[in-house]
Short mmCIF file of C-alpha atoms in Angstrom, two decimals:
data_model
loop_
_atom_site.label_atom_id
_atom_site.label_comp_id
_atom_site.label_asym_id
_atom_site.label_seq_id
_atom_site.Cartn_x
_atom_site.Cartn_y
_atom_site.Cartn_z
CA MET A 1 -3.59 -1.39 6.95
CA LYS A 2 -7.04 -0.98 8.41
CA TYR A 3 -7.95 -1.47 12.06
CA VAL A 4 -11.21 -1.10 13.92
CA VAL A 5 -11.25 0.26 17.46
CA LEU A 6 -14.28 -1.05 19.33
CA ILE A 7 -15.39 1.00 22.31
CA TYR A 8 -17.62 -0.81 24.74
CA GLY A 9 -19.74 0.65 27.48
CA ASN A 10 -20.39 -1.13 30.74
CA PRO A 11 -22.46 -0.22 33.82
CA GLU A 12 -19.42 1.45 35.36
CA SER A 13 -18.66 3.65 32.34
CA ARG A 14 -22.35 4.43 31.93
CA ARG A 15 -22.67 5.51 35.56
CA ALA A 16 -19.60 7.68 35.11
CA TRP A 17 -21.21 9.37 32.09
CA GLU A 18 -24.56 9.80 33.81
CA GLY A 19 -22.88 11.26 36.88
CA MET A 20 -21.15 14.00 34.88
CA SER A 21 -22.14 17.65 34.89
CA ASP A 22 -22.93 19.35 31.60
CA GLU A 23 -19.50 20.99 31.68
CA GLN A 24 -17.80 17.65 32.17
CA ARG A 25 -19.74 16.16 29.30
CA ALA A 26 -18.88 19.07 27.06
CA ALA A 27 -15.24 18.62 28.00
CA GLY A 28 -15.51 14.91 27.18
CA LEU A 29 -17.01 15.64 23.78
CA ALA A 30 -14.38 18.32 23.11
CA TYR A 31 -11.74 15.72 23.92
CA TYR A 32 -13.22 13.41 21.27
CA GLN A 33 -13.39 16.30 18.82
CA GLN A 34 -9.69 16.92 19.36
CA LEU A 35 -8.92 13.23 18.86
CA ASN A 36 -10.91 13.23 15.62
CA ASP A 37 -9.22 16.42 14.41
CA ASP A 38 -5.80 14.92 15.11
CA LEU A 39 -6.66 11.72 13.28
CA ASP A 40 -8.08 13.66 10.33
CA ALA A 41 -4.92 15.70 10.15
CA SER A 42 -2.82 12.55 10.02
CA GLY A 43 -5.23 10.97 7.54
CA GLU A 44 -5.76 7.97 9.78
CA ARG A 45 -9.48 8.28 10.55
CA ILE A 46 -11.71 6.66 7.94
CA VAL A 47 -14.90 6.91 9.98
CA SER A 48 -15.95 6.99 13.61
CA GLU A 49 -19.37 6.98 15.21
CA ARG A 50 -20.98 7.00 18.63
CA LEU A 51 -23.82 4.55 18.97
CA ALA A 52 -27.12 5.12 20.77
CA PHE A 53 -27.64 3.37 24.09
CA PRO A 54 -28.63 -0.29 23.85
CA GLU A 55 -32.29 0.45 24.73
CA LEU A 56 -32.70 1.44 21.10
CA THR A 57 -31.32 -1.83 19.83
CA LYS A 58 -33.47 -4.02 17.60
CA ARG A 59 -32.38 -7.60 17.30
CA VAL A 60 -33.17 -9.08 13.92
CA SER A 61 -33.80 -12.71 13.12
CA VAL A 62 -35.15 -14.19 9.92
CA SER A 63 -37.55 -17.12 9.98
CA ASP A 64 -39.35 -18.41 6.89
CA GLY A 65 -37.75 -15.59 4.93
CA ALA A 66 -39.42 -12.89 7.03
CA PRO A 67 -37.37 -10.67 9.31
CA MET A 68 -38.54 -10.51 12.91
CA THR A 69 -37.33 -7.89 15.33
CA THR A 70 -37.09 -7.91 19.08
CA ASP A 71 -36.78 -4.63 20.93
CA GLY A 72 -34.40 -3.93 23.80
CA PRO A 73 -33.64 -3.32 26.57
CA PHE A 74 -31.18 -6.13 26.82
CA ALA A 75 -30.54 -5.64 30.48
CA GLU A 76 -28.61 -8.87 30.70
CA ALA A 77 -25.81 -7.43 28.56
CA LYS A 78 -23.02 -6.27 30.83
CA GLU A 79 -21.06 -4.75 27.98
CA PHE A 80 -22.48 -3.11 24.91
CA LEU A 81 -20.92 -1.58 21.83
CA ALA A 82 -20.91 2.18 22.38
CA GLY A 83 -18.90 3.40 19.40
CA PHE A 84 -16.14 2.61 16.97
CA TYR A 85 -13.32 4.00 14.91
CA LEU A 86 -12.26 2.63 11.55
CA LEU A 87 -8.61 3.59 11.13
CA ASP A 88 -6.10 3.32 8.35
CA CYS A 89 -2.70 3.35 9.97
CA GLU A 90 0.77 2.05 9.59
CA SER A 91 0.96 -0.65 12.24
CA PHE A 92 -0.89 -2.50 14.96
CA GLU A 93 1.24 -0.58 17.47
CA ARG A 94 0.02 2.73 16.07
CA ALA A 95 -3.62 1.56 16.21
CA VAL A 96 -3.12 0.55 19.84
CA GLU A 97 -1.58 3.93 20.59
CA ILE A 98 -4.66 5.65 19.13
CA ALA A 99 -7.00 3.34 21.04
CA GLY A 100 -5.15 4.34 24.20
CA ARG A 101 -6.35 7.91 23.68
CA VAL A 102 -10.00 6.85 23.79
CA PRO A 103 -11.27 7.87 27.27
CA GLU A 104 -13.16 4.59 27.73
CA ALA A 105 -9.80 2.81 27.72
CA SER A 106 -9.52 3.75 31.40
CA PHE A 107 -12.47 1.39 32.02
CA GLY A 108 -10.66 -1.35 30.14
CA VAL A 109 -13.34 -1.74 27.48
CA VAL A 110 -11.56 -0.73 24.27
CA GLU A 111 -10.46 -3.31 21.71
CA VAL A 112 -8.42 -3.09 18.51
CA ARG A 113 -8.79 -5.62 15.73
CA PRO A 114 -7.19 -5.76 12.29
CA VAL A 115 -9.55 -5.76 9.33
CA MET A 116 -9.30 -8.70 6.93
CA GLY A 117 -8.25 -7.65 3.47
CA LEU A 118 -8.14 -9.03 -0.03
CA HIS A 119 -4.40 -9.25 -0.12
CA GLY A 120 -3.52 -12.63 -1.47
CA PRO A 121 0.16 -13.44 -1.13
CA GLU A 122 1.99 -15.68 -3.54
CA LEU A 123 1.61 -19.18 -2.15
CA MET B 1 -3.78 6.34 -24.81
CA SER B 2 -3.88 9.96 -23.62
CA GLU B 3 -4.15 8.78 -20.01
CA ASP B 4 -0.84 6.89 -20.31
CA LEU B 5 0.69 9.87 -22.04
CA LEU B 6 -0.50 12.19 -19.27
CA ARG B 7 0.86 9.97 -16.55
CA SER B 8 4.24 9.58 -18.17
CA LEU B 9 4.51 13.35 -18.68
CA ALA B 10 3.46 14.15 -15.10
CA PRO B 11 6.93 13.91 -13.50
CA GLN B 12 8.57 15.88 -16.33
CA VAL B 13 6.02 18.67 -16.08
CA LEU B 14 6.32 18.78 -12.30
CA THR B 15 10.12 18.96 -12.27
CA ALA B 16 10.02 21.69 -14.94
CA LEU B 17 7.66 23.70 -12.76
CA VAL B 18 9.60 23.14 -9.55
CA ARG B 19 12.80 24.21 -11.31
CA ARG B 20 11.07 27.38 -12.42
CA TYR B 21 9.12 28.34 -9.29
CA GLY B 22 10.85 26.43 -6.52
CA ASP B 23 7.92 25.45 -4.30
CA PHE B 24 7.06 21.78 -4.68
CA ASP B 25 3.79 22.02 -2.76
CA ALA B 26 2.08 24.68 -4.90
CA CYS B 27 3.61 23.37 -8.14
CA GLU B 28 2.28 19.89 -7.46
CA ASP B 29 -1.24 21.30 -7.04
CA ALA B 30 -0.87 23.27 -10.27
CA VAL B 31 0.30 20.19 -12.18
CA GLN B 32 -2.67 18.18 -10.87
CA GLU B 33 -5.00 20.88 -12.17
CA ALA B 34 -3.26 20.91 -15.53
CA LEU B 35 -3.55 17.11 -15.77
CA LEU B 36 -7.25 17.31 -14.97
CA ALA B 37 -7.73 20.03 -17.57
CA ALA B 38 -5.93 17.88 -20.16
CA ALA B 39 -8.02 14.82 -19.25
CA GLN B 40 -11.15 16.89 -19.90
CA GLN B 41 -10.03 18.82 -22.99
CA TRP B 42 -7.84 16.47 -25.00
CA PRO B 43 -10.46 13.81 -25.72
CA ALA B 44 -12.69 16.54 -27.23
CA ASP B 45 -10.13 18.88 -28.82
CA GLY B 46 -7.44 16.35 -29.72
CA VAL B 47 -3.98 15.96 -28.22
CA PRO B 48 -1.94 19.16 -28.76
CA ASP B 49 1.16 19.07 -30.97
CA HIS B 50 3.41 19.60 -27.97
CA PRO B 51 1.57 17.89 -25.09
CA LYS B 52 4.36 18.50 -22.61
CA GLY B 53 4.64 22.18 -23.53
CA TRP B 54 0.85 22.51 -23.25
CA LEU B 55 0.90 20.97 -19.76
CA ILE B 56 3.79 23.14 -18.59
CA THR B 57 2.11 26.29 -19.89
CA THR B 58 -1.23 25.37 -18.33
CA ALA B 59 0.33 24.39 -15.02
CA SER B 60 2.44 27.57 -14.98
CA ARG B 61 -0.70 29.63 -15.51
CA ARG B 62 -2.40 27.86 -12.62
CA ARG B 63 0.62 28.41 -10.45
CA ILE B 64 0.53 32.12 -11.26
CA GLU B 65 -3.22 32.29 -10.62
CA GLN B 66 -2.66 30.71 -7.20
CA TRP B 67 0.03 33.23 -6.56
CA ARG B 68 -2.21 36.12 -7.58
CA SER B 69 -4.94 35.04 -5.23
CA GLU B 70 -2.54 34.67 -2.33
CA THR B 71 -1.63 38.24 -1.42
CA ALA B 72 -1.70 41.64 -3.00
CA ARG B 73 1.81 42.22 -1.78
CA GLN B 74 3.14 39.78 -4.29
CA ARG B 75 1.42 41.46 -7.20
CA ARG B 76 4.58 43.04 -8.55
CA GLU B 77 6.58 39.80 -8.69
CA GLU B 78 3.72 38.05 -10.37
CA THR B 79 3.52 40.66 -13.11
CA VAL B 80 7.13 39.87 -13.83
CA ALA B 81 6.35 36.15 -13.89
CA LEU B 82 3.42 36.72 -16.23
CA ALA B 83 5.47 38.86 -18.55
CA GLU B 84 7.93 36.05 -18.92
CA PRO B 85 6.40 33.61 -21.42
CA PRO B 86 6.80 29.95 -20.41
CA ASP B 87 9.09 27.99 -22.73
CA PRO B 88 7.00 25.75 -24.95
CA GLU B 89 9.46 22.85 -24.77
CA PRO B 90 12.11 23.39 -22.09
CA VAL B 91 15.31 21.37 -22.15
CA ALA B 92 14.39 17.96 -20.81
CA ALA B 93 16.25 17.08 -17.65
CA VAL B 94 17.33 13.47 -17.88
CA ASP B 95 16.63 12.56 -14.28
CA ASP B 96 13.14 13.98 -13.69
CA THR B 97 11.62 10.76 -12.42
CA LEU B 98 14.53 9.97 -10.13
CA THR B 99 14.67 13.47 -8.64
CA LEU B 100 10.97 13.39 -7.86
CA LEU B 101 11.04 9.83 -6.52
CA LEU B 102 13.85 10.71 -4.14
CA LEU B 103 11.85 13.68 -2.89
CA CYS B 104 8.57 11.78 -2.51
CA CYS B 105 10.33 9.01 -0.58
CA HIS B 106 11.96 11.49 1.80
CA PRO B 107 12.88 9.87 5.14
CA SER B 108 10.82 12.42 7.11
CA LEU B 109 7.61 10.95 5.65
CA THR B 110 5.82 7.82 6.82
CA ARG B 111 5.66 4.90 4.41
CA PRO B 112 1.95 5.38 3.55
CA SER B 113 2.63 9.07 2.85
CA GLN B 114 5.58 8.20 0.62
CA VAL B 115 3.39 5.78 -1.30
CA ALA B 116 0.52 8.24 -1.76
CA LEU B 117 2.77 11.13 -2.74
CA THR B 118 4.76 8.99 -5.18
CA LEU B 119 1.60 7.83 -6.94
CA ARG B 120 0.33 11.37 -7.28
CA ALA B 121 3.45 13.41 -8.00
CA VAL B 122 5.39 10.85 -10.03
CA GLY B 123 2.59 8.55 -11.19
CA GLY B 124 0.24 11.38 -12.12
CA LEU B 125 -2.74 9.64 -10.48
CA THR B 126 -5.54 11.69 -8.98
CA THR B 127 -6.29 11.56 -5.27
CA ALA B 128 -9.56 9.78 -6.10
CA GLU B 129 -7.77 7.09 -8.11
CA ILE B 130 -5.28 6.48 -5.32
CA ALA B 131 -8.09 6.29 -2.76
CA ARG B 132 -9.98 3.72 -4.84
CA ALA B 133 -6.84 1.67 -5.33
CA PHE B 134 -6.31 1.45 -1.57
CA LEU B 135 -10.02 1.19 -0.73
CA VAL B 136 -9.99 4.18 1.58
CA PRO B 137 -11.96 7.44 1.37
CA GLU B 138 -10.63 10.19 -0.85
CA ALA B 139 -10.33 12.51 2.16
CA THR B 140 -7.91 10.10 3.83
CA ILE B 141 -5.53 10.17 0.87
CA GLY B 142 -6.05 13.90 0.36
CA GLN B 143 -5.04 14.64 3.95
CA ARG B 144 -2.10 12.31 3.72
CA ILE B 145 -0.78 14.02 0.59
CA SER B 146 -1.25 17.58 1.82
CA ARG B 147 0.42 16.74 5.12
CA ALA B 148 3.30 15.09 3.32
CA LYS B 149 3.75 18.16 1.14
CA GLN B 150 3.69 20.43 4.19
CA LYS B 151 6.43 18.35 5.73
CA LEU B 152 8.54 18.65 2.60
CA ARG B 153 8.26 22.43 2.56
CA GLY B 154 11.75 23.87 2.48
CA THR B 155 13.36 20.58 1.51
CA ARG B 156 16.04 21.01 -1.11
CA PHE B 157 15.00 19.67 -4.49
CA ALA B 158 18.48 18.50 -5.42
CA LEU B 159 19.89 15.71 -3.32
CA PRO B 160 23.41 15.53 -1.86
CA GLU B 161 25.23 12.74 -3.68
CA ALA B 162 26.29 11.05 -0.42
CA GLU B 163 22.70 10.39 0.64
CA ARG B 164 21.73 8.91 -2.69
CA PRO B 165 22.29 5.15 -2.20
CA GLU B 166 20.27 5.09 1.03
CA ARG B 167 17.50 7.22 -0.42
CA LEU B 168 17.36 5.14 -3.59
CA ALA B 169 16.89 2.03 -1.44
CA ALA B 170 13.82 3.68 0.11
CA VAL B 171 12.49 4.49 -3.37
CA LEU B 172 12.80 0.85 -4.42
CA GLN B 173 10.99 -0.26 -1.26
CA VAL B 174 8.13 2.16 -1.92
CA LEU B 175 7.80 1.00 -5.54
CA TYR B 176 7.84 -2.64 -4.46
CA LEU B 177 5.21 -1.87 -1.82
CA ILE B 178 2.98 -0.32 -4.48
CA PHE B 179 3.42 -3.47 -6.54
CA THR B 180 2.62 -5.90 -3.72
CA GLU B 181 -0.34 -3.75 -2.63
CA GLY B 182 -1.71 -4.14 -6.14
CA HIS B 183 -1.14 -7.86 -6.03
CA THR B 184 -4.62 -8.50 -4.72
CA ALA B 185 -6.97 -11.25 -5.66
CA SER B 186 -10.03 -9.06 -5.96
CA SER B 187 -12.21 -9.64 -8.97
CA GLY B 188 -15.40 -7.58 -8.70
CA GLY B 189 -15.22 -3.83 -8.43
CA ALA B 190 -11.88 -3.80 -10.18
CA LEU B 191 -13.24 -1.80 -13.11
CA ASN B 192 -12.61 1.59 -11.59
CA ARG B 193 -9.36 0.67 -9.94
CA VAL B 194 -6.03 1.69 -11.26
CA GLU B 195 -3.87 -1.41 -11.47
CA LEU B 196 -1.20 -0.71 -8.90
CA THR B 197 0.97 -3.53 -10.26
CA SER B 198 1.03 -1.96 -13.73
CA GLU B 199 1.60 1.44 -12.17
CA ALA B 200 4.58 0.15 -10.16
CA ILE B 201 6.05 -1.54 -13.24
CA ARG B 202 5.63 1.64 -15.27
CA LEU B 203 7.41 3.71 -12.60
CA VAL B 204 10.30 1.25 -12.30
CA ARG B 205 10.66 1.25 -16.09
CA GLN B 206 10.87 5.05 -15.99
CA LEU B 207 13.43 4.87 -13.21
CA ARG B 208 15.48 2.28 -15.07
CA ALA B 209 15.57 4.49 -18.15
CA GLU B 210 17.49 6.96 -15.96
CA LEU B 211 19.61 4.39 -14.09
CA PRO B 212 20.19 1.59 -16.62
CA ASP B 213 23.32 0.31 -14.89
CA ASP B 214 21.89 -0.01 -11.38
CA GLY B 215 21.60 -3.76 -10.73
CA GLU B 216 18.95 -3.41 -8.05
CA VAL B 217 16.69 -1.19 -10.15
CA THR B 218 16.93 -3.77 -12.95
CA GLY B 219 16.48 -6.57 -10.42
CA LEU B 220 13.32 -4.97 -9.06
CA LEU B 221 11.88 -4.57 -12.56
CA ALA B 222 12.71 -8.20 -13.35
CA LEU B 223 11.13 -9.35 -10.07
CA MET B 224 7.92 -7.47 -10.83
CA LEU B 225 7.71 -8.76 -14.41
CA LEU B 226 8.39 -12.35 -13.38
CA THR B 227 5.72 -12.13 -10.64
CA GLU B 228 3.21 -10.32 -12.84
CA ALA B 229 3.68 -12.99 -15.52
CA ARG B 230 1.94 -15.53 -13.27
CA ARG B 231 -1.01 -13.31 -12.49
CA PRO B 232 -3.48 -14.95 -14.96
CA ALA B 233 -2.95 -18.30 -13.19
CA ARG B 234 -2.98 -17.06 -9.58
CA VAL B 235 -6.74 -17.01 -9.18
CA ASP B 236 -9.24 -19.56 -10.52
CA ALA B 237 -12.63 -18.87 -12.11
CA SER B 238 -14.29 -18.68 -8.67
CA GLY B 239 -11.75 -16.15 -7.43
CA ALA B 240 -9.90 -18.60 -5.18
CA LEU B 241 -6.12 -18.47 -4.86
CA VAL B 242 -4.18 -21.13 -6.74
CA PRO B 243 -0.80 -22.02 -5.20
CA LEU B 244 2.28 -21.93 -7.42
CA ALA B 245 2.57 -25.72 -7.61
CA SER B 246 -0.99 -26.11 -8.96
CA GLN B 247 -1.06 -23.19 -11.37
CA ASP B 248 -1.83 -23.78 -15.03
CA ARG B 249 1.53 -22.71 -16.43
CA SER B 250 0.17 -22.34 -19.96
CA LEU B 251 -1.59 -19.22 -18.65
CA TRP B 252 1.67 -17.57 -17.65
CA ASN B 253 2.69 -14.60 -19.76
CA ALA B 254 5.64 -15.85 -21.82
CA SER B 255 6.79 -12.45 -23.06
CA LEU B 256 6.93 -10.98 -19.53
CA ILE B 257 8.93 -14.03 -18.44
CA ALA B 258 11.32 -13.69 -21.37
CA GLU B 259 11.86 -10.00 -20.60
CA GLY B 260 12.30 -10.64 -16.87
CA VAL B 261 14.76 -13.49 -17.41
CA SER B 262 16.79 -11.45 -19.87
CA LEU B 263 16.92 -8.47 -17.48
CA ILE B 264 17.97 -10.49 -14.45
CA THR B 265 20.55 -12.48 -16.40
CA GLY B 266 22.11 -9.25 -17.61
CA ALA B 267 22.08 -7.62 -14.16
CA LEU B 268 23.59 -10.61 -12.36
CA SER B 269 26.51 -10.74 -14.78
CA THR B 270 27.32 -7.03 -14.64
CA ALA B 271 26.26 -5.50 -11.31
CA PRO B 272 27.03 -6.24 -7.64
CA VAL B 273 24.42 -8.69 -6.34
CA GLY B 274 21.56 -7.39 -4.18
CA PRO B 275 18.30 -8.60 -2.63
CA TYR B 276 15.99 -7.64 -5.53
CA GLN B 277 18.25 -9.40 -8.02
CA LEU B 278 18.29 -12.54 -5.88
CA GLN B 279 14.51 -12.54 -5.51
CA ALA B 280 14.16 -12.02 -9.24
CA ALA B 281 16.55 -14.92 -9.86
CA ILE B 282 14.39 -17.14 -7.64
CA ALA B 283 11.26 -16.04 -9.50
CA ALA B 284 13.03 -16.79 -12.78
CA VAL B 285 13.85 -20.36 -11.69
CA HIS B 286 10.15 -20.92 -10.90
CA ASP B 287 9.01 -19.31 -14.13
CA GLU B 288 11.39 -21.31 -16.30
CA ALA B 289 10.15 -24.70 -15.03
CA ALA B 290 7.67 -26.18 -17.50
CA THR B 291 6.00 -28.12 -14.67
CA ALA B 292 6.13 -27.75 -10.87
CA GLU B 293 8.01 -31.08 -10.68
CA GLU B 294 10.76 -29.79 -12.92
CA THR B 295 11.51 -26.85 -10.61
CA ASP B 296 15.23 -26.66 -9.82
CA TRP B 297 14.86 -26.54 -6.03
CA ALA B 298 18.59 -27.01 -5.41
CA GLU B 299 19.21 -23.79 -7.33
CA ILE B 300 16.45 -22.01 -5.40
CA LEU B 301 17.92 -23.20 -2.09
CA THR B 302 21.33 -21.84 -3.09
CA LEU B 303 19.76 -18.48 -3.94
CA TYR B 304 17.93 -18.38 -0.58
CA ASP B 305 21.18 -19.20 1.21
CA LEU B 306 22.70 -16.13 -0.49
CA LEU B 307 19.63 -14.00 0.22
CA ARG B 308 19.83 -14.97 3.89
CA VAL B 309 23.28 -13.39 4.00
CA VAL B 310 22.53 -10.29 1.88
CA ALA B 311 19.08 -9.46 3.27
CA PRO B 312 18.05 -11.64 6.21
CA GLY B 313 14.41 -11.49 7.27
CA PRO B 314 11.58 -13.67 8.53
CA MET B 315 10.07 -14.32 5.09
CA VAL B 316 13.47 -15.26 3.68
CA THR B 317 13.97 -17.69 6.56
CA LEU B 318 10.60 -19.27 5.96
CA ASN B 319 10.85 -19.51 2.19
CA ARG B 320 14.28 -21.05 2.58
CA VAL B 321 12.72 -23.76 4.77
CA VAL B 322 10.25 -24.54 1.98
CA ALA B 323 13.09 -24.88 -0.54
CA PHE B 324 15.11 -26.92 1.97
CA ALA B 325 12.20 -29.35 2.39
CA GLN B 326 11.87 -29.70 -1.39
CA VAL B 327 15.54 -30.67 -1.63
CA HIS B 328 15.94 -32.76 1.54
CA GLY B 329 12.41 -34.05 2.20
CA PRO B 330 9.53 -32.97 4.47
CA SER B 331 10.94 -34.44 7.71
CA ALA B 332 14.21 -32.57 7.33
CA GLY B 333 12.12 -29.50 6.47
CA LEU B 334 10.07 -29.82 9.67
CA ALA B 335 13.28 -30.05 11.72
CA GLU B 336 14.58 -26.93 9.97
CA LEU B 337 11.27 -25.17 10.64
CA ALA B 338 11.49 -26.00 14.35
CA GLY B 339 14.84 -24.23 14.35
CA THR B 340 13.21 -20.98 13.18
CA ALA B 341 10.73 -20.88 16.07
CA SER B 342 13.13 -18.75 18.12
CA ASP B 343 12.79 -15.88 15.61
CA PRO B 344 10.34 -13.51 17.36
CA ALA B 345 9.24 -12.03 14.02
CA LEU B 346 8.04 -15.47 12.98
CA ALA B 347 6.51 -16.54 16.28
CA ALA B 348 3.30 -14.61 15.62
CA SER B 349 3.08 -15.35 11.89
CA HIS B 350 0.39 -17.54 10.40
CA ARG B 351 2.86 -18.40 7.64
CA VAL B 352 4.79 -20.67 10.01
CA ASP B 353 1.59 -22.65 10.62
CA ALA B 354 0.88 -22.73 6.89
CA VAL B 355 4.35 -24.07 6.07
CA ARG B 356 4.18 -26.59 8.93
CA ALA B 357 0.78 -27.75 7.66
CA HIS B 358 2.15 -28.20 4.15
CA LEU B 359 5.16 -30.19 5.37
CA LEU B 360 3.05 -32.34 7.70
CA GLU B 361 0.71 -33.12 4.80
CA LEU B 362 3.66 -34.13 2.60
CA SER B 363 5.01 -36.36 5.37
CA GLY B 364 1.64 -38.13 5.69
CA ASP B 365 0.41 -36.64 8.99
CA GLY B 366 -3.10 -35.66 7.86
CA ALA B 367 -4.51 -34.84 11.30
CA GLY B 368 -1.51 -32.70 12.25
CA ALA B 369 -1.65 -30.92 8.89
CA ARG B 370 -5.35 -30.22 9.28
CA GLY B 371 -4.84 -28.61 12.69
CA ALA B 372 -1.98 -26.47 11.40
CA TYR B 373 -3.97 -25.31 8.33
CA LEU B 374 -6.85 -24.27 10.59
CA ALA B 375 -4.49 -22.49 12.98
CA ALA B 376 -3.03 -20.57 10.02
CA ALA B 377 -6.52 -19.77 8.69
CA ARG B 378 -7.51 -18.25 12.04
CA ARG B 379 -4.48 -15.99 12.10
CA THR B 380 -4.26 -14.68 8.55
CA LEU B 381 -5.54 -11.19 7.69
CA SER B 382 -6.20 -12.07 4.06
CA LEU B 383 -9.64 -13.28 3.01
CA PRO B 384 -8.55 -15.24 -0.10
CA GLU B 385 -5.74 -16.83 1.87
CA GLN B 386 -8.11 -17.79 4.66
CA ALA B 387 -10.44 -19.44 2.14
CA TYR B 388 -7.51 -21.32 0.65
CA LEU B 389 -6.19 -22.56 4.01
CA GLN B 390 -9.67 -23.66 5.11
CA SER B 391 -10.13 -25.59 1.87
CA ARG B 392 -6.80 -27.35 2.43
CA ALA B 393 -7.92 -28.31 5.93
CA ALA B 394 -11.31 -29.51 4.68
CA ARG B 395 -9.65 -31.85 2.16
CA LEU B 396 -7.92 -33.61 5.02
CA GLY B 397 -11.06 -34.66 6.86
CA PRO B 398 -14.31 -33.52 8.43
CA GLY B 399 -14.46 -30.92 11.14
#
């Protein structure tokens, strides 16, 4: 069963990151590396990525068949997607347990959602 | 042809190797390499006269090569092993498939690991094929298999007789899980995918050849055949799910039904009853009805009443409600459904909403049915099912 863990940033988490020393940041990244290694060893990590800060966002809209883009910053956004994990694990409980290891969970901005599949049961 | 041959020989070759060298982990790798070599060479050079002997010899050589590259300290032992020519056609052990299945479904492994290891070691599938079948990256399955094999290191190959019934139950669950996993409604992109339903049926057939008198093994095979028989009618031309009641029964596979019915009839009259036999019997009642209206719902309700005693569970409870409503009418069914609401396993299930919607529709409450279909559609994790539930809601009125 696949689950996606969505990691949001907010002004509080961003301030925390910006206030860190290089050593603290390195420790934070090492923590993530360990998490990834553990999930690779258990075969549960399909993919995970960190996303650039929202200033580099381009919003796309199509009008008359032509795509238009609007550049950030989107200062009005209090929360922004900062990264994600795509997991393949046994249960929702297990996915939640993994999400609990994501440091951002201490800011209360980590979500887990099941992925919709093609499994069609007998009706 | 040679692919089927390879896969059916895989468990025999692996057990032969494990009996000779002892270490499951390294032997399994060697057999995979031998299977790959055969898949490359046989189409060009022709299938050898003794395919099994060829595979055992090739795998043995690989195993020895691995050994040689491991440490220099072992060089002496390996010379001995090399000097000993592998038997071209060793005495076939009758229970190869069973022995391997029991090992791959070892209780120390998680269910996904049991599934992956079973498909590779017993099914003879490659890691890439398993990964495609489950729509996950090859590395995910590769890690899962190598971790599972590490965990099994040191596990005895032969199983104490006392543990066998419990362990066999786990094997049947894993095989049924492989079957249901393959029961998807996907259409595009299926070309490169191994059919997990066919794979599960093949493995249960192999298992049954070794345990012909086990009623549950036969029951599981019958259940799979009777379910697989309806596959051509389960999805329409646009890929949408077709419920059992609306399926074009002329598309059902008559020979699979005949085989399934004959198997389950035989098992029920000779073996102690069990959950797979009861589910197969229910499937047989559906499959034997020429039209949905002719379905013997009283018989199905009786079977669900038995199943509720033998193997209670949320899906049994819910399916029994559906049968109950068919026998006693939708209002009685809704009252019965209300009685299941206390089951915590059902409280969060979209299936309860789907059944409620169906019963409300039958009882003439269109607005109530529409709301329940939409509630079910929001909570399902299956795309085809969501499309189906939304279409049912749409038929009952505008949003």
